[in-house]
C-alpha positions as a Python dict, from the first residue, in 0.01 Angstrom:
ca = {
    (1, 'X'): (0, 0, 0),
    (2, 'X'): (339, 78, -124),
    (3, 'X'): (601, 85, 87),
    (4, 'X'): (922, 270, -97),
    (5, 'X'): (1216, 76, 175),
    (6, 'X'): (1161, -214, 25),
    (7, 'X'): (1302, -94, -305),
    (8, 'X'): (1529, 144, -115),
    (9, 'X'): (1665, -169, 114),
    (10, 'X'): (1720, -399, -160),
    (11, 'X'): (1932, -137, -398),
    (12, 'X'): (2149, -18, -98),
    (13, 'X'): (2218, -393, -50),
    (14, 'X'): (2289, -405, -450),
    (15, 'X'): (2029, -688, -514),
    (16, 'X'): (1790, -721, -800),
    (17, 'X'): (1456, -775, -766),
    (18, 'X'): (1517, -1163, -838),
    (19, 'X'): (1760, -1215, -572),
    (20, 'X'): (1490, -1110, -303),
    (21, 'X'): (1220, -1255, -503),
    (22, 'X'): (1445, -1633, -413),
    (23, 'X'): (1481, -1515, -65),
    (24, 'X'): (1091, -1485, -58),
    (25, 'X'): (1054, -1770, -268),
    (26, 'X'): (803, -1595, -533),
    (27, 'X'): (882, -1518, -916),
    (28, 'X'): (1078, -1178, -963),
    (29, 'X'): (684, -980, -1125),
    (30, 'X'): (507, -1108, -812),
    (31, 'X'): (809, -911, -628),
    (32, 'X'): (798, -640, -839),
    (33, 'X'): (389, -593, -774),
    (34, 'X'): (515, -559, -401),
    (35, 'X'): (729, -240, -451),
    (36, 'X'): (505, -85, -682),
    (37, 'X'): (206, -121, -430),
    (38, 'X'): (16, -324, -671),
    (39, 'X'): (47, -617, -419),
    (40, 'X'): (-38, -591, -64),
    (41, 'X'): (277, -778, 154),
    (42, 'X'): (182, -1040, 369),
    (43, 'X'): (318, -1065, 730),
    (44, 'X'): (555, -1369, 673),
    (45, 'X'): (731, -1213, 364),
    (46, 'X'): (748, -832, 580),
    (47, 'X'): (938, -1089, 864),
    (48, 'X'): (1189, -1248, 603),
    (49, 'X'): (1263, -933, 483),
    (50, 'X'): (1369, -765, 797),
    (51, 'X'): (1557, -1039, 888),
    (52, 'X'): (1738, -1061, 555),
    (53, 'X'): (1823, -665, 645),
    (54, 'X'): (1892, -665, 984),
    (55, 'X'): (1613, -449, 1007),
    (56, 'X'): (1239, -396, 1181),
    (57, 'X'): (904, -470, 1052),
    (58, 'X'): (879, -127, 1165),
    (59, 'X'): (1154, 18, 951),
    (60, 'X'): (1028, -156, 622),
    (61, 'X'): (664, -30, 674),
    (62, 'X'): (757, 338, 770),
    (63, 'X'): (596, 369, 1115),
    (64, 'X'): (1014, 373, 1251),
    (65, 'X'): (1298, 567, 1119),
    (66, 'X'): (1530, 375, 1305),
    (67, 'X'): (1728, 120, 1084),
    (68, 'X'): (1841, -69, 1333),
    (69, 'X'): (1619, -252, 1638),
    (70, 'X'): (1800, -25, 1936),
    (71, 'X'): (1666, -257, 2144),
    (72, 'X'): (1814, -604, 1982),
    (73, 'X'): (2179, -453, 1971),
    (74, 'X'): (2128, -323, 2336),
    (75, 'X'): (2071, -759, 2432),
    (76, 'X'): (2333, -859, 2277),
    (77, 'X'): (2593, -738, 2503),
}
């Protein structure tokens, strides 16, 4: 399954494929096979990544078109 805001969260951060590929702690093709949907991405890497954007699980995968977790910035007062 391909999910296109992986590529679209990691260019509006300006970071190359490598940089995320450290952050996930897998070589820069293996990341690459994730944005072209050639790679199916596991749960624990779909958590690091919306933590290392700020960002929801549901977000990354499409089912949300919120950015943001409304409901973490709404605790935090």
């Amino acid at each position: 399954m391909k999910f296109k805001r992986i590529k679209d969260l990691r260019e509006d951060n300006d970071k190359r494929q490598i940089d995320i590929a450290k952050v996930l702690d897998i070589s820069q093709q293996y990341y690459s096979e994730y944005e072209s949907g050639k790679r199916t991405i596991p749960i624990n890497h779909l958590i690091t990544l919306a933590k290392y954007y700020n960002t929801t699980i549901d977000y990354i995968v499409g089912i949300s078109d919120e950015e943001k977790n409304i409901n973490k910035d709404k605790n935090r007062k």
